[in-house]
Amino acid sequence: MTALALLPFEKRIFAWRQVALGCAILVSGCATYEHTKGQLQMKMDKTSEGIESLENATKLAPTDAAFKVDYLAQREHSVRDILGQADTLRAEGKLQEAQAAYETALRMDRGNARARAAMAALPQDARYARLVSEGETFLAQGRVDLALDRAAQALEGFPQNHRAAKLKEAALDAQAGLDGERAKLLAARSILEKPVTLQFNDAALRTVFEAISRSVGLNILLDRDVKPASKVTIFVKDISVADAIDFILLQNQLERRMINGNTMMVYPSTDAKKAEYEDLTIRSFQVTNTDIKYLSTMLKTMLKLREVAADERSGVLVIRDTPERLRLAARLIAVHDVADPEIMLEVEILEVSSTRKSNLGFVPPSSFSVATPGAVGALTLGALKALRKDDLLVSPLSATLNFKLEDTDAKLLASPRIRARNREKAKIMIGDRVPTITNTVTPVLTGAAVVTGSVSYQDVGLKLEFEPQVYANNEVGIKISLEVSNIAAEFTDAQGGRSYQIGTRNANTNLRLKDGETQILGGLITDQDRNTASKIPGLGHLPVVGRLFGNNDGSDSRSEIILAITPRIVRNIADQSPEARSIFSGTFNVLREKPILAEPIPQLRVPASVGTAPGPGVAVPLTVSPAAVGGVLFNPATAPSVAPAAPPATSLPAPPPMFVRPTAPR
């Protein structure tokens, strides 16, 4: 500083400039060093150190845009990868590892909102992890309801929790198993599943129901509009009580509703009574793959559903009807709501063009003229005779000898791949959008006319449109439209407008190929041959030697387009089982989920000891009591162990025998 102070003012300014320049060079060199070091560290997978070095380079050279762009791009890519790993660890319940990853991302990008939000949610995730642990303990103890509750709480706060999702799936599987076992147990204990044998000939409906009620212990309630005197004729053996009752109800146009395990209400099969007795359930279906409006109309038509609401925005279908109709609707929705097939179309487009141009020969002068210098107007013959040869002007003569041959070969290759859904159009365009300028002139009374211009664009190049259709035998039908266009000529009008003459070649076809089969389409050929000759009259027409007295300019061009198409099925048509394709729905007027099979139920017949009542599972025929009026039955297994009295003498014939087999497990 002392030495600089002793220098003159101009020299001091120069010295300071030199010092500043040296510092700038030093700083620039340090920034370049930091940037290079950061790139090397990134290549060595030292991500944190590399990002830090790149950031230091931007701080040392804040005006260097290249350093700034490289730093931001590398930071964005690295932080995105780290956050993806952290989210995966968080979803798997590895919270400590996830926290370390989030902290690393925040060190690289201190303002990253995604990492900050995840860090704030980690304490809550710890509470969810404890809930999941409790649920797993409950599931191991067989307390499925508590396990489902813990999984639902965890998934409500963090839907991506893989551990909670697995717990929910395991609990649902366990619940399904328990429900199945419970259903089997209830079915085995159910009165309606017990075997029965009925023999009634033109008996009153009240009598038949009373007999069934007393024999199997089923409480039967009759609606006020049911006619008890209706006649019933039924002869069945070893079928379930439910099938027997269904046959009786079918004969008299009645319906039943089970109130509980051993109580049934019987009512007429009319719309008014159904609306009064049938329980309705509301169920929502999420439809994602098919048209929800079509599905809604189809369900109304096929199942005669009462209330259906379709939300096209969210794809939710809400149905309110009986549980039996809802189960049928669920099966129909499962058949229709399947993912559409998709294909990957591999296209190779090759345009081969060759051009040959030749320009050979001697181009003689095409004209010769003589002029008189300085002559204005017409000349007299005397003045013309007075001109000498040095006074005449002759146009210059020129001749050209051409030796030119030009060959051009070109190949234009495009190999796009595009994925498309079944029966959905897809488009590939390779080329340019050419502007066409149109000017409109509007005359004005005073002044110059007003010119208004407009611009429209036209696609020029290669355009391929196709629509695939996937068939069940691994074949793909493709509707193809190919167009190849180029600019043939350009036109400009007086107002500055510009337009083009477009040359096109088109091909439209329908193909049906197997999965992975390649089809080559060719033949779009353009062939042009032109020859222009310039000869000396007479001499140019001589054979052989005439080519020495003229010039030949020729061009030969040929272009061919070849298209290779290979379809590959990415997602095939959903394979549905015969059970899903065929759904039983009852009769035209009565909707049923399953038919009345009335299959015989085998019985275990064990001879009872003398004086001993038969035990459970023993099939015992019921006989008619002589005092029974109207065919009321009783069960000897529960009656006093006394011998039945002989029937009294009467002139009336005995009623036909009626048998009811009591309870026996399957």
CSV table of N, CA and C in Angstrom, one decimal, residues 609-661:
chain,number,residue,atom,x,y,z
A,609,SER,N,-82.9,-98.5,18.8
A,609,SER,CA,-83.1,-99.7,19.7
A,609,SER,C,-84.6,-99.6,20.3
A,610,VAL,N,-85.0,-100.8,20.7
A,610,VAL,CA,-86.4,-100.9,21.2
A,610,VAL,C,-86.5,-100.1,22.4
A,611,GLY,N,-87.5,-99.2,22.5
A,611,GLY,CA,-87.8,-98.4,23.7
A,611,GLY,C,-86.8,-97.2,23.8
A,612,THR,N,-86.0,-96.9,22.8
A,612,THR,CA,-85.0,-95.8,22.8
A,612,THR,C,-85.4,-94.8,21.8
A,613,ALA,N,-85.4,-93.6,22.1
A,613,ALA,CA,-85.7,-92.5,21.1
A,613,ALA,C,-84.5,-92.4,20.2
A,614,PRO,N,-84.7,-92.2,19.0
A,614,PRO,CA,-83.5,-92.0,18.1
A,614,PRO,C,-82.8,-90.7,18.4
A,615,GLY,N,-81.5,-90.8,18.2
A,615,GLY,CA,-80.6,-89.6,18.5
A,615,GLY,C,-80.5,-88.7,17.3
A,616,PRO,N,-79.7,-87.6,17.4
A,616,PRO,CA,-79.6,-86.7,16.4
A,616,PRO,C,-79.0,-87.4,15.1
A,617,GLY,N,-79.5,-86.9,14.0
A,617,GLY,CA,-78.9,-87.4,12.8
A,617,GLY,C,-79.6,-88.6,12.3
A,618,VAL,N,-80.7,-89.1,12.9
A,618,VAL,CA,-81.4,-90.3,12.5
A,618,VAL,C,-82.7,-89.9,11.8
A,619,ALA,N,-82.8,-90.4,10.6
A,619,ALA,CA,-84.0,-90.1,9.8
A,619,ALA,C,-85.2,-90.9,10.2
A,620,VAL,N,-86.3,-90.3,10.7
A,620,VAL,CA,-87.4,-91.1,11.2
A,620,VAL,C,-88.6,-90.6,10.4
A,621,PRO,N,-89.4,-91.5,9.8
A,621,PRO,CA,-90.6,-91.0,9.1
A,621,PRO,C,-91.7,-90.6,10.1
A,622,LEU,N,-92.4,-89.6,9.7
A,622,LEU,CA,-93.5,-89.1,10.5
A,622,LEU,C,-94.8,-89.7,9.9
A,623,THR,N,-95.7,-90.2,10.8
A,623,THR,CA,-96.9,-90.8,10.4
A,623,THR,C,-98.1,-89.8,10.8
A,624,VAL,N,-99.2,-90.1,10.2
A,624,VAL,CA,-100.4,-89.3,10.4
A,624,VAL,C,-101.1,-89.7,11.7
A,625,SER,N,-101.4,-88.7,12.6
A,625,SER,CA,-102.1,-89.0,13.8
A,625,SER,C,-103.6,-89.2,13.4
A,626,PRO,N,-104.3,-90.2,14.0
A,626,PRO,CA,-105.7,-90.4,13.6
A,626,PRO,C,-106.6,-89.2,14.1
A,627,ALA,N,-106.1,-88.5,15.1
A,627,ALA,CA,-106.9,-87.4,15.6
A,627,ALA,C,-106.6,-86.1,14.8
A,628,ALA,N,-105.6,-86.2,14.0
A,628,ALA,CA,-105.2,-85.0,13.3
A,628,ALA,C,-106.2,-84.6,12.2
A,629,VAL,N,-106.7,-83.4,12.3
A,629,VAL,CA,-107.6,-83.0,11.3
A,629,VAL,C,-106.9,-82.1,10.3
A,630,GLY,N,-107.0,-82.4,9.1
A,630,GLY,CA,-106.4,-81.5,8.1
A,630,GLY,C,-104.9,-81.9,7.9
A,631,GLY,N,-104.5,-83.1,8.4
A,631,GLY,CA,-103.1,-83.5,8.1
A,631,GLY,C,-102.1,-82.9,9.0
A,632,VAL,N,-102.3,-82.6,10.3
A,632,VAL,CA,-101.3,-82.1,11.2
A,632,VAL,C,-100.4,-83.2,11.6
A,633,LEU,N,-99.1,-83.0,11.6
A,633,LEU,CA,-98.1,-84.0,11.8
A,633,LEU,C,-97.5,-83.9,13.2
A,634,PHE,N,-97.0,-85.1,13.7
A,634,PHE,CA,-96.2,-85.0,14.9
A,634,PHE,C,-95.0,-85.9,14.7
A,635,ASN,N,-94.0,-85.7,15.5
A,635,ASN,CA,-92.7,-86.3,15.4
A,635,ASN,C,-92.6,-87.4,16.5
A,636,PRO,N,-92.6,-88.7,16.1
A,636,PRO,CA,-92.5,-89.8,17.1
A,636,PRO,C,-91.2,-89.7,18.0
A,637,ALA,N,-90.2,-89.0,17.4
A,637,ALA,CA,-89.0,-89.0,18.2
A,637,ALA,C,-89.2,-88.1,19.5
A,638,THR,N,-90.1,-87.2,19.4
A,638,THR,CA,-90.3,-86.3,20.6
A,638,THR,C,-91.6,-86.7,21.3
A,639,ALA,N,-92.4,-87.7,20.8
A,639,ALA,CA,-93.7,-88.1,21.4
A,639,ALA,C,-93.4,-89.1,22.5
A,640,PRO,N,-94.4,-89.3,23.4
A,640,PRO,CA,-94.2,-90.3,24.4
A,640,PRO,C,-94.0,-91.7,23.9
A,641,SER,N,-93.2,-92.4,24.5
A,641,SER,CA,-92.8,-93.8,24.0
A,641,SER,C,-93.9,-94.8,24.4
A,642,VAL,N,-95.0,-94.6,23.7
A,642,VAL,CA,-96.2,-95.5,23.8
A,642,VAL,C,-96.6,-96.0,22.4
A,643,ALA,N,-97.1,-97.1,22.4
A,643,ALA,CA,-97.5,-97.6,21.1
A,643,ALA,C,-98.7,-96.9,20.6
A,644,PRO,N,-98.8,-96.5,19.4
A,644,PRO,CA,-99.9,-95.8,18.9
A,644,PRO,C,-101.1,-96.6,18.8
A,645,ALA,N,-102.3,-96.0,19.1
A,645,ALA,CA,-103.6,-96.8,19.1
A,645,ALA,C,-104.0,-97.1,17.7
A,646,ALA,N,-104.8,-98.2,17.6
A,646,ALA,CA,-105.2,-98.6,16.3
A,646,ALA,C,-106.3,-97.6,15.8
A,647,PRO,N,-106.3,-97.3,14.5
A,647,PRO,CA,-107.2,-96.4,14.0
A,647,PRO,C,-108.6,-96.9,14.2
A,648,PRO,N,-109.6,-96.0,14.6
A,648,PRO,CA,-111.0,-96.4,14.8
A,648,PRO,C,-111.6,-96.8,13.4
A,649,ALA,N,-112.6,-97.7,13.5
A,649,ALA,CA,-113.3,-98.1,12.3
A,649,ALA,C,-114.1,-96.9,11.8
A,650,THR,N,-114.0,-96.7,10.6
A,650,THR,CA,-114.8,-95.6,9.9
A,650,THR,C,-115.0,-96.0,8.5
A,651,SER,N,-116.1,-95.5,8.0
A,651,SER,CA,-116.4,-95.8,6.6
A,651,SER,C,-115.7,-94.9,5.6
A,652,LEU,N,-115.0,-93.8,6.1
A,652,LEU,CA,-114.3,-92.9,5.3
A,652,LEU,C,-112.9,-93.5,5.0
A,653,PRO,N,-112.4,-93.3,3.8
A,653,PRO,CA,-111.1,-93.8,3.4
A,653,PRO,C,-110.0,-93.0,4.2
A,654,ALA,N,-109.0,-93.7,4.5
A,654,ALA,CA,-107.9,-93.0,5.2
A,654,ALA,C,-107.2,-92.0,4.3
A,655,PRO,N,-106.8,-90.8,4.9
A,655,PRO,CA,-106.1,-89.8,4.0
A,655,PRO,C,-104.8,-90.3,3.5
A,656,PRO,N,-104.3,-89.7,2.4
A,656,PRO,CA,-103.0,-90.2,1.9
A,656,PRO,C,-101.9,-90.0,2.9
A,657,PRO,N,-100.9,-90.8,2.9
A,657,PRO,CA,-99.8,-90.7,3.9
A,657,PRO,C,-99.0,-89.4,3.6
A,658,MET,N,-98.5,-88.8,4.6
A,658,MET,CA,-97.6,-87.6,4.5
A,658,MET,C,-96.4,-87.8,5.4
A,659,PHE,N,-95.3,-87.6,4.8
A,659,PHE,CA,-94.0,-87.9,5.5
A,659,PHE,C,-93.2,-86.6,5.6
A,660,VAL,N,-92.6,-86.3,6.7
A,660,VAL,CA,-91.7,-85.2,6.8
A,660,VAL,C,-90.4,-85.7,7.6
A,661,ARG,N,-89.3,-85.6,6.9
A,661,ARG,CA,-88.1,-86.1,7.6
A,661,ARG,C,-87.6,-85.0,8.4
